[in-house]
Each structure stands twice: as C-alpha cells, then as structure tokens.
XYZ file of C-alpha atoms in Angstrom:
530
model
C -125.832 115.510 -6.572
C -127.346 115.397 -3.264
C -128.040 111.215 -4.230
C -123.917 110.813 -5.060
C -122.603 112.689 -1.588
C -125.264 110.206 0.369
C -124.337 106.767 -1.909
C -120.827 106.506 -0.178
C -121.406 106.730 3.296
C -124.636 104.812 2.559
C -122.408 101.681 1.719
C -119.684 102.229 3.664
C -122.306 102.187 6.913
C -124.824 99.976 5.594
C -122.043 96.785 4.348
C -120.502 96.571 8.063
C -123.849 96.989 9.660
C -125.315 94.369 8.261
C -121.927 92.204 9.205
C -122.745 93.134 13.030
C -126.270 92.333 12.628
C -125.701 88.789 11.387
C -122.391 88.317 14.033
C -124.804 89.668 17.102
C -128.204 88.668 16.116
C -126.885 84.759 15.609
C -130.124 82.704 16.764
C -129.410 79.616 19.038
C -131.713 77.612 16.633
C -129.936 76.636 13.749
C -133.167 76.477 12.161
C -133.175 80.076 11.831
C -130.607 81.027 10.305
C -131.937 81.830 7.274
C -135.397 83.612 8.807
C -136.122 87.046 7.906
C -136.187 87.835 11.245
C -132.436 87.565 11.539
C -131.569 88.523 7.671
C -131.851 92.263 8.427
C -130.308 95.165 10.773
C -130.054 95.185 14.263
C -131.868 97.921 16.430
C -129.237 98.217 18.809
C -126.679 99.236 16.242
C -128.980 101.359 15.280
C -128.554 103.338 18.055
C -125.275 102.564 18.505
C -124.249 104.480 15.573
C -126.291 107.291 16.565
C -124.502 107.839 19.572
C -120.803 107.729 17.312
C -122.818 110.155 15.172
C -122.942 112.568 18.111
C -119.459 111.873 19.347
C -118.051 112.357 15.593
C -119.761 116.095 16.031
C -117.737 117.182 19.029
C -114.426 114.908 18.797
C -114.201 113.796 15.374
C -114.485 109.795 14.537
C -113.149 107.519 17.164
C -109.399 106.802 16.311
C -107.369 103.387 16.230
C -107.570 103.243 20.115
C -111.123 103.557 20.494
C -112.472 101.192 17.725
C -109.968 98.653 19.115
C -111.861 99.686 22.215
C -115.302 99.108 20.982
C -113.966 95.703 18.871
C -113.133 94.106 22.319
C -116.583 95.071 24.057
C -118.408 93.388 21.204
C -116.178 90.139 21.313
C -117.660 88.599 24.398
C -120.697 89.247 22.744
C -119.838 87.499 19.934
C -118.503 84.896 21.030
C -121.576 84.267 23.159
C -124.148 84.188 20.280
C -121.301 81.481 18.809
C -121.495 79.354 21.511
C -125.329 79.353 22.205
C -125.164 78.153 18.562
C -122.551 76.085 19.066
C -124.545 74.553 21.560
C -127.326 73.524 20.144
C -125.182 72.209 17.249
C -122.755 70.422 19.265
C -125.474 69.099 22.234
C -128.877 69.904 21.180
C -129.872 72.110 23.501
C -129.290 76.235 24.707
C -125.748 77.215 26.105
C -126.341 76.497 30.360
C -123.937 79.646 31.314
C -123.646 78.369 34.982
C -122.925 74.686 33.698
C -120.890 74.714 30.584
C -117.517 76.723 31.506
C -116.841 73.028 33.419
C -117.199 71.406 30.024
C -114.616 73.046 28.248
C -111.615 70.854 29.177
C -113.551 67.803 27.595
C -114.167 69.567 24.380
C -110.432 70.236 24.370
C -109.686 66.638 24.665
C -112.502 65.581 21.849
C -110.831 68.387 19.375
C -107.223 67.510 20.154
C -107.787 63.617 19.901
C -108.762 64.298 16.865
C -106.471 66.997 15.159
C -103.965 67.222 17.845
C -103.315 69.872 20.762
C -100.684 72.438 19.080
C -102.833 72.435 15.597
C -105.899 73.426 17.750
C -104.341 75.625 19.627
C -103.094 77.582 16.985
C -106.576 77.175 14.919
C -108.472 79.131 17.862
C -106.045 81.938 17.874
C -106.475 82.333 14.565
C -110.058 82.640 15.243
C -110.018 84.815 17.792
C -107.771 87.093 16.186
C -109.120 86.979 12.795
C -112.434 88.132 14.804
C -110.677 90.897 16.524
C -109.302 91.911 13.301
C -113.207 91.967 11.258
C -114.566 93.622 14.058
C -111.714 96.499 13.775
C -112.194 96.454 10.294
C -115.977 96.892 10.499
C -116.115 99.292 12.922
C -113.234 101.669 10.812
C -115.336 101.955 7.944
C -118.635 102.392 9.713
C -117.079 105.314 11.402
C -114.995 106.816 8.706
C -118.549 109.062 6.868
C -119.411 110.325 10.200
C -116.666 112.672 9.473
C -118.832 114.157 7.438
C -122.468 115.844 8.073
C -124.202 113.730 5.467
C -122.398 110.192 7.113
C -124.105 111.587 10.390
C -127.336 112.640 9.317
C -127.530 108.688 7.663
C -126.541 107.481 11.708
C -128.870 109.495 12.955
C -131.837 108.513 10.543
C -130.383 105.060 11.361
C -130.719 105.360 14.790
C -134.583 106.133 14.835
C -135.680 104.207 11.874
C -134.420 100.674 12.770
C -135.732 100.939 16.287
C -138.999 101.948 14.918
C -139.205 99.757 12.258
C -138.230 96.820 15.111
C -141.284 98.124 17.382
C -143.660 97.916 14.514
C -142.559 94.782 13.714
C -141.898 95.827 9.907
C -139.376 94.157 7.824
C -135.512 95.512 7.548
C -135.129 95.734 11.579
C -134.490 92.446 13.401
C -136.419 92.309 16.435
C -135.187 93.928 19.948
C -136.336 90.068 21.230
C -133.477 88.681 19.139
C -131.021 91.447 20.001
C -127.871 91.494 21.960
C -129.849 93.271 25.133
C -132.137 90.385 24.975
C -129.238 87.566 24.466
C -128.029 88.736 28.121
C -131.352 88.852 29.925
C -131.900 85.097 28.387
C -128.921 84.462 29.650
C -129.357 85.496 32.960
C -132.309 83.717 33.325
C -130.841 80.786 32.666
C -128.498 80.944 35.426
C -131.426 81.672 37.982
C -133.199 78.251 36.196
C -129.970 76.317 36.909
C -129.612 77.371 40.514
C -133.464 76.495 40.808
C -132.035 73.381 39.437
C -129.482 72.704 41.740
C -131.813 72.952 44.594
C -134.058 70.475 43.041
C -131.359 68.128 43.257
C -130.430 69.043 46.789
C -133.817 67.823 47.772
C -133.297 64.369 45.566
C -130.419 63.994 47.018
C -132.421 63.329 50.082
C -133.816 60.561 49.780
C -131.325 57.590 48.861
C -133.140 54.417 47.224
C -129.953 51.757 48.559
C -130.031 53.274 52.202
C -133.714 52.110 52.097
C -132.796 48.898 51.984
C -131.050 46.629 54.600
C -127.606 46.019 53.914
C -128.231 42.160 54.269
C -131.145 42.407 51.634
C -129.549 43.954 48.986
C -129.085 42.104 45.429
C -129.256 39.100 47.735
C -131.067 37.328 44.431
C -128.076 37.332 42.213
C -126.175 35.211 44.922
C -123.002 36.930 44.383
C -123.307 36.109 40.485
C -121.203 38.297 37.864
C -122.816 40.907 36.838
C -121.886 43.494 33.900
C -123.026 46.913 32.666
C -121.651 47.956 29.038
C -122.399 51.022 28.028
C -122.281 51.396 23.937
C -121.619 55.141 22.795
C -123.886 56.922 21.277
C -126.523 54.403 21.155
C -129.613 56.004 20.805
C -133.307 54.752 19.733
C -132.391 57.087 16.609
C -129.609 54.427 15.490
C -132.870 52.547 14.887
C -135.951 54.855 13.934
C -133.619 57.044 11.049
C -134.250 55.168 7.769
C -130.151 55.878 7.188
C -129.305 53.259 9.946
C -132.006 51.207 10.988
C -131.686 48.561 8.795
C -127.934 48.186 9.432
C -128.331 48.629 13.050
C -131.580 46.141 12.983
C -130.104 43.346 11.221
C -127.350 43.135 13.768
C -129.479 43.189 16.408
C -131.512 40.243 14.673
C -127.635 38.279 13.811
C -126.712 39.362 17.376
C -130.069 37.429 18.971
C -130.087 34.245 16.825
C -126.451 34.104 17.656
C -126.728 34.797 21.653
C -129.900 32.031 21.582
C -128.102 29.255 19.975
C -125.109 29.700 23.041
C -127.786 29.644 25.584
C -128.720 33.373 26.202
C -132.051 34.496 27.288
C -132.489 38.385 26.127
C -134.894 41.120 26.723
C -135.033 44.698 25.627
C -136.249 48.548 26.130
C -136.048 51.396 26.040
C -134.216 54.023 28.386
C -134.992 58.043 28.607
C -131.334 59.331 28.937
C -130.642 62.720 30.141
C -128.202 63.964 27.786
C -128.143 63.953 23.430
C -124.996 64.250 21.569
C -122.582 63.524 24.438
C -121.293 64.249 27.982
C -121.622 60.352 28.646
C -120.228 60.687 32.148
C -123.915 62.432 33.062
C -125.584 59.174 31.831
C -123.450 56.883 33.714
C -124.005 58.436 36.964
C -127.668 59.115 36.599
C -128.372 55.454 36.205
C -125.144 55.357 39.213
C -126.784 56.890 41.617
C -130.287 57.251 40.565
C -130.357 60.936 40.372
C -131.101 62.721 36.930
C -127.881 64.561 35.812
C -128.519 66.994 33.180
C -125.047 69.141 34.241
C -121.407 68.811 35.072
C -122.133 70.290 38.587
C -124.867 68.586 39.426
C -122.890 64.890 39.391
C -120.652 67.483 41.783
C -122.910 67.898 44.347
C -123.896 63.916 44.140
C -120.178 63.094 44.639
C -119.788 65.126 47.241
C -122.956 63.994 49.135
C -121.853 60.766 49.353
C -124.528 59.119 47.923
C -123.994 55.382 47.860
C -125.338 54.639 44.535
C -125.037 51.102 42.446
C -121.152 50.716 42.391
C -120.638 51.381 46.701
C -123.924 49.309 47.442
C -122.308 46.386 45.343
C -118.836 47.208 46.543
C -120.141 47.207 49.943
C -122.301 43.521 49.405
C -119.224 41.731 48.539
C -118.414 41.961 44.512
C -115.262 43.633 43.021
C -116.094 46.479 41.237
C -114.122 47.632 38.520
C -114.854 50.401 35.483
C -112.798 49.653 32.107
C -112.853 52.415 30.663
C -110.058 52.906 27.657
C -111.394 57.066 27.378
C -109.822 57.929 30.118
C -106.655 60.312 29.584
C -106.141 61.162 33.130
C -106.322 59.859 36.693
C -110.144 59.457 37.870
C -110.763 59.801 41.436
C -114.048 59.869 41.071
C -113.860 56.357 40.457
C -113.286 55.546 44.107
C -115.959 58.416 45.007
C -118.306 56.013 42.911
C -116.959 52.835 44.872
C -114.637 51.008 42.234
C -111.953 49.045 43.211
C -109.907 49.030 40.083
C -109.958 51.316 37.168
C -108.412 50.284 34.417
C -107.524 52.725 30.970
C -106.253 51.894 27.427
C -102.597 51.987 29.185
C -103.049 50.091 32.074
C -104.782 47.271 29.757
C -101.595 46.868 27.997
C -103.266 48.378 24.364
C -100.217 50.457 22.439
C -101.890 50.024 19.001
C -103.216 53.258 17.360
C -106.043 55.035 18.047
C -109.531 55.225 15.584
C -110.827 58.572 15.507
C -111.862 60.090 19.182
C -111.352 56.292 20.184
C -107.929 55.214 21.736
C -108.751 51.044 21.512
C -111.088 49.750 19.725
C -113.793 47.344 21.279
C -112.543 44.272 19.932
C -109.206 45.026 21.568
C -110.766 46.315 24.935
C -112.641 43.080 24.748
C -109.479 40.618 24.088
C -107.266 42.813 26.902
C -110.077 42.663 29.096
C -110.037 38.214 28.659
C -106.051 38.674 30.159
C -106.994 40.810 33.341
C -109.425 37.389 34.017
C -111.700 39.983 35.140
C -114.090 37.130 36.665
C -111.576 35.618 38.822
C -111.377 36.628 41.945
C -115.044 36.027 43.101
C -117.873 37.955 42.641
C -117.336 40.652 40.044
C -119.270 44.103 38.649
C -117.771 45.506 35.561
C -118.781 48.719 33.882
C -117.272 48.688 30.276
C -117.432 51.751 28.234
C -117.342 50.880 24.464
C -116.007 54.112 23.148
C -115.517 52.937 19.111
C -119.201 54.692 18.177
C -117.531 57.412 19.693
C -118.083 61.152 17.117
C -116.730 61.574 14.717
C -116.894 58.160 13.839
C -114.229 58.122 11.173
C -111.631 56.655 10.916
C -113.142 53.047 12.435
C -111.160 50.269 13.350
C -111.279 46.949 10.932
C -112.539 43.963 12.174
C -110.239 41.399 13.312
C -111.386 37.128 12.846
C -108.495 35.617 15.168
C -107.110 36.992 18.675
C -103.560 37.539 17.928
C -102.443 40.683 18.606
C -105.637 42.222 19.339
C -104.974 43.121 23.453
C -101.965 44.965 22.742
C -103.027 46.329 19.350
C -99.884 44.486 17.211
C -102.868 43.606 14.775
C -103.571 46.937 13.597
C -101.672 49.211 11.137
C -102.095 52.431 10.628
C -105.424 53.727 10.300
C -107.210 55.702 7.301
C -107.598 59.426 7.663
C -110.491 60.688 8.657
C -112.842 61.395 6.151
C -115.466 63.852 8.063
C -117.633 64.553 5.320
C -118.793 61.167 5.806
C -119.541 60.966 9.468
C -123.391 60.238 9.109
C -122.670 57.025 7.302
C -119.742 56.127 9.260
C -122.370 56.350 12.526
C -124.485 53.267 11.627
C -120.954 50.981 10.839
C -120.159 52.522 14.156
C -122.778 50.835 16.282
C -122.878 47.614 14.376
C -119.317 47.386 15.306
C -119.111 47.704 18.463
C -122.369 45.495 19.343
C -120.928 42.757 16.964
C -117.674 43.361 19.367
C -120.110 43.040 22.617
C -121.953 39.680 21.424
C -118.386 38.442 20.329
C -117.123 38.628 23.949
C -120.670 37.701 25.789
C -120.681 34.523 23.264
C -116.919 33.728 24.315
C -116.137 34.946 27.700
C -119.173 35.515 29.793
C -119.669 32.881 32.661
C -123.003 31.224 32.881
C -124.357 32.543 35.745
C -123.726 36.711 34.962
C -126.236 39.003 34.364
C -125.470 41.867 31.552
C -127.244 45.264 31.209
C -126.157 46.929 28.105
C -127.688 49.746 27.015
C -126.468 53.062 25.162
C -125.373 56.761 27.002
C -127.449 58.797 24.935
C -128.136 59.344 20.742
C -126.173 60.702 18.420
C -127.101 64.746 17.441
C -129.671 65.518 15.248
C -127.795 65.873 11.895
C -126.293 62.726 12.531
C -129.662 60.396 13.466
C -132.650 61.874 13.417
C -134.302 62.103 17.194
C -137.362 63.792 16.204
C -139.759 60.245 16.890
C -137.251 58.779 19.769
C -136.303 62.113 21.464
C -133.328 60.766 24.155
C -134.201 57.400 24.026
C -132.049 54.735 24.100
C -131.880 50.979 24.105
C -131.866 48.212 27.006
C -130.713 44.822 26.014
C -130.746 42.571 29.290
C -129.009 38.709 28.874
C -128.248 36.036 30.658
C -127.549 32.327 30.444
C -129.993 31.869 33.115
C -133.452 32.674 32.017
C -134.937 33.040 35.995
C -132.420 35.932 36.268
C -134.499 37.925 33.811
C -137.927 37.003 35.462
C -137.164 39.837 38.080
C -136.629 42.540 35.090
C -140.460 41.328 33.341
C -142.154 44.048 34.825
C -140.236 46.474 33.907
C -141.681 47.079 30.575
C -139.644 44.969 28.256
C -139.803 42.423 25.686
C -138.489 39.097 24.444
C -135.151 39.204 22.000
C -132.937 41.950 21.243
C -135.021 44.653 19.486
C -137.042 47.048 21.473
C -140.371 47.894 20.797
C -140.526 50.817 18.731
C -143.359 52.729 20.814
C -142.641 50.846 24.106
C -142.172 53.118 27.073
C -138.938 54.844 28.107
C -137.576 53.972 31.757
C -136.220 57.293 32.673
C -132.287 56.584 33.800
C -132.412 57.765 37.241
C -135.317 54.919 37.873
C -132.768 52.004 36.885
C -131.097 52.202 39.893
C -134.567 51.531 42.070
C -135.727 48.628 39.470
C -132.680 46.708 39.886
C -132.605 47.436 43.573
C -136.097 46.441 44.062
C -136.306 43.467 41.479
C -132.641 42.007 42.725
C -132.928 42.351 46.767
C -134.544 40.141 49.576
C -134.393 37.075 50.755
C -132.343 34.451 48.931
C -134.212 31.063 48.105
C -134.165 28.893 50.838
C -132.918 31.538 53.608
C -133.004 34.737 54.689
C-alpha cells in the first residue's frame, strides 16, 4: 500500500526532473550529449525541490504566480546552456559572453536571408514561448505531490541523495561541475579571459608594422601595379583534407592551374592559420588588414578606433585606389573608410537585380561580369578586395553556371532558383567552392591586366559537420598569381610552393603575419632609384 501512495508522486516528480536536468545540464560539447554524465538528475534540483518541499509544509504548493515566477528565473538559464551549445555548433568554439551579444544582428541577417525576417521572427517567439510554457508545465506537476507528506518526504530524500550521489561521483546524479552553479562561474571566467584579451591587444596595437616603414619605401616594388585580394568563403584546408570534397575541390585546383599556365600565370600556394572557423569573415579580413589577430567583434573595435593604418590606408596613402566589392553587404559600411577604401561597392550599387542563391545575394560569376563594367583598373593604380560570397552556408540553393556574358551583371540570366534543400548542405559545400574558384580563374584568365598581383586565399573553413578540421584545424589556402613571374620571387620565402595546390603538411602563416610579409617582401627601393 505504502509502494502505491509513493508510485504517483514518484513519477509525477521524477518525469519533469529529469526534463530540467537535460534543459540545465546541456554540455557545450556536442560530443556529450549522450554521456552518462549528463543522462541523469541534476544536484541542484535536487535541492531545489527540497526547499519547495519545506515551503509546501507551511504555505501549501506554490500557485500559478509563483511557478510562472520560478519558470522565468530558469529561462535565462536555459537559454544560456542553448547558446553555449549553439555555439560550438554554429562556430566551433564556447559562447564568449563579453563578445557575442555584438554578433547577434549578423545571425539575424544569415537566418532572415534565408527564411525571411517576419517567418523568423515569429519562429523565435514560438520558441520562447513554447519554453515558457514546458517550464510552467514542468514545474506544476513537480509541485503538485508536495501537497502531500509522502510527495515531500520523496523531495526531501531527493534533496540529499542526488547531492550525495554527485559528491561520490556515483551514477544517477550529474556532476555539480556540469551544473547550472558551475555554467555561471565558467561563464564568468570567461569574461575576465576576454578582458585579459582585450588588453593583449591594447599592447599589439602598439606597435604598427606600416608606420615602421618610410612612407616613400612602401610597396615601392610593385611600381604602382594592380594588385587584388579575393577572399573565397569558407575556404578552408578542410575543403581539401575531408575525403567528401577533396577530390572535387583538387581537381579544380589542378583544371584551374593548367588553365592559368597556358594564359601566362605564374602561381604559388600555402597555407594560412585563420582566426575564426565556421564564419564571422569580417574578423579574417581585418586580421590580415591590419595585422592584428581578431578572434572577437570588439576587438576589430578597438583596432578601428586606434587608427591603425593597416594594408588598405598604407596603399590608399602610396597612391592606388582602393576599393572593397563586396555584394554581402545589406547596409551602409563606414568602416570601409575607417579601413581606407575609396569606393565600396554592394550587390545594388553594381547594378545586380537578379535573385539571390541561398545566404548569397549575386553570385560570383555575376559579381565578376558587373565588376568588368565598373573598369575597375582604369583609373591608375588600383587595390581591390573582392569577397566571393557564393560558398557562403548553407550552400543550397547554388547558382548555375553561365557559358556566355549576357545578362550576367545585372542578373537577367538567371530564373528563379531551386529551394533549398538543407538536408543536403555537406554535399552542396564542395560544388560550392569549385564554383566560385572556377568563377575566380574565369575572370583572372579574362580580365586581369598583366602586370597585377592577386592574393586569394579563403576567410576561414567550413564547421566541423560540414568538412572535417580535425588534420587542418583553421587552416586555409594561399594561392598567389601573376603574369609576371619576378613579382612572386619576393613571396618565395614565405613558405610556399609552385602551382595551385598547397602542400598538405606545409606550414600555416598565421593571418595577422600577412600584413608584415607583404610589407617587408614588397617595400624599398625601386630598381634603378630610390
């Protein structure tokens, strides 16, 4: 009898205990997921419920108003074992609570290119409240037996067991390491690690590799000659190491170098350490911008508003018209003149009203034929820094390839595209890159002027699930070209080799060092003078 009066409160605590265990002991490593450690109960409900034992006693079991109560104290905490997840899933690495906040607006814009603003909107209030709501409803029926003196003598056998069995290390209890208590103290320490690591950066931002140079000197050997950074999205060392892409990736590499050497290109290649996996490109750009590693939103802040010259001001400043064409851009981008470019130039302002492919609004092969009608080359001296943005996640729906010109700059060409199919997006990844370098060579082959030298290189690798990082970590490649081979003499020592495929266990050039390289290997005296 005794057994049939404790069976009922037994399940009606023990069901929504377990719920809150799994909701508030959520590891940050996927990889856990399914650990003992976090299949089982959590201490700190434990005692929890011991404490609503001992309120039930005197007062009776909280009411409506006071489990709504309770549901919106454990939220936040919810929500922040979520996004540590979410973290890791999304970028690789823990959730940075001093950094990340900054990083929400561009997470809007990824999700609402992609399913549209008012659908997402209404998607994460239905999360929200649907959480609310299974909190409420947990928290009613793990309250309703402590009405009852056998419902409170389970709470309170509860409340010292799990702790115990958590101290001991026994199974049943997740440990207090993994708890909520724990979550916040992590948590805090990581916002004492990223102030230590803003004050790092205050003392990089010292010392300024372009100001150590005389203005007369610098990139005085590429005599005012073109010169052009591409950045290819989500390019990473992994597009070539994971045995799902390589040999797609590889083989247009290969098609890309026989092609380049029968126009008259000379080509080496590396490999780059970037500092970011999985996206925030804009960090990659200006770490190799200003020569300062940028792991964080706020650090490129403080870099900004240093004034640091950087790549894009020193060349500005030399004599070459420096322009960004970037087609991501949604919004106006004055840090484009904190950089030092001249002209900026979006989708829009290129003339492109053709649909959009995926995250992507232009595809390369457009940005490449618009960019041929801005005749970016001639009014003298030019830098351009293109962002290729087709091998932009989620990969799906990509754009087709297009054999003749017509209508590509304003997108006339194009029809409407397939929908997205995201249960593909790991294959899609690999068609993803070959596109957009075949789009590259395509427009180096046909449009590049003899004398330019072209950097191209990728912003970081794709996440984990999509190419696997595990043997090139954030590594990604370096492709250097030019018409004129003694161009690439300078760039010999840097580590590379001859054609368009990097070697495989050559060494990565952290990002923030490309700045001093091509300071150092491009300034001095020019032939013949000073």
């Amino acid at each position: 009898m005794m057994i049939q009066r404790l069976f009922q409160p037994f399940l009606s605590i023990m069901v929504p205990l377990l719920l809150f265990s799994l909701l508030l002991g959520l590891p940050g490593d996927p990889g856990r997921l399914w650990g003992p450690a976090y299949l089982a109960l959590a201490p700190e409900l434990g005692l929890l419920l011991g404490l609503l034992a001992l309120w039930a006693r005197r007062a009776g079991p909280p009411r409506l108003g006071g489990i709504l109560l309770l549901s919106l104290l454990t939220l936040p905490l919810v929500l922040l074992r979520l996004a540590d997840l979410g973290a890791q899933l999304a970028a690789g690495r823990p959730l940075q609570p001093l950094f990340d906040p900054v990083l929400l607006p561009a997470l809007w814009g990824v999700l609402a290119g992609s399913m549209g603003p008012v659908p997402l909107a209404l998607l994460l209030c239905l999360i929200l409240a649907g959480l609310v709501g299974l909190i409420s409803l947990a928290y009613r029926r793990m309250v309703r037996p402590l009405a009852t003196v056998e419902g409170r003598w389970l709470a309170w056998a509860l409340a010292l067991g799990l702790p115990l069995l958590s101290l001991c290390g026994l199974p049943g209890a997740q440990p207090f390491s993994q708890g909520s208590v724990a979550a916040i103290i992590d948590q805090m320490a990581r916002v004492a690690e990223g102030r230590r690591m803003q004050q790092a950066l205050a003392a990089a931002l010292a010392h300024d590799p372009v100001t150590g140079i005389p203005a007369a000197l610098r990139f005085a050997l590429l005599k005012g000659r073109p010169l052009v950074l591409i950045w290819v999205e989500s390019y990473g060392q992994s597009a070539l190491t994971d045995p799902r892409h390589g040999p797609l990736v590889s083989t247009r590499l290969a098609l890309l170098e026989q092609e380049l050497t029968a126009k008259g290109f000379h080509m080496l290649s590396g490999l780059v350490d970037s500092p970011v996996l999985g996206g925030r490109s804009w960090l990659a750009h200006g770490t190799l911008r200003a020569g300062i590693r940028q792991e964080q939103p706020a650090q490129q802040g403080l870099v900004l508003a240093a004034g640091h010259v950087g790549l894009v001001a020193a060349l500005q400043q030399a004599g070459w018209h420096t322009q960004a064409i970037m087609p991501g851009l949604s919004q106006p981008w004055p840090e484009g003149t904190l950089w030092g470019f001249y002209r900026v130039l979006n989708a829009g302002a290129l003339g492109y009203q053709g649909p959009r492919y995926g995250w992507s609004p232009m595809p390369d092969q457009a940005l490449f034929a618009a960019l041929d009608a801005t005749q970016p080359f001639a009014a003298g001296p030019a830098y351009l820094e293109l962002v290729l943005t087709s091998s932009h996640a989620p990969w799906t729906p990509l754009p087709p390839w297009r054999d003749g010109a017509d209508g590509l700059a304003d997108g006339s060409t194009y029809g409407p595209p397939d929908r997205p199919d995201y249960t593909s997006m790991a294959g899609a990844y690999a068609l993803s890159i070959d596109y957009s370098l075949r789009a590259a060579g395509d427009w180096l082959a046909r449009s590049l002027p003899d004398d330019a030298l072209v950097l191209m290189l990728g912003d970081h690798p794709a996440l984990g699930w999509i190419a696997d990082p595990k043997a090139a970590g954030h590594h990604v490649p370096l492709h250097i070209l030019s018409k004129d081979g003694a161009l690439l003499q300078p760039a010999r020592s840097w580590g590379l080799v001859d054609g368009m495929l990097p070697a495989a266990d050559g060494p990565a050039i952290p990002m923030e060092n490309l700045l001093g390289l091509i300071l150092g290997s491009y300034s001095g005296p020019k032939p013949g003078g000073v």
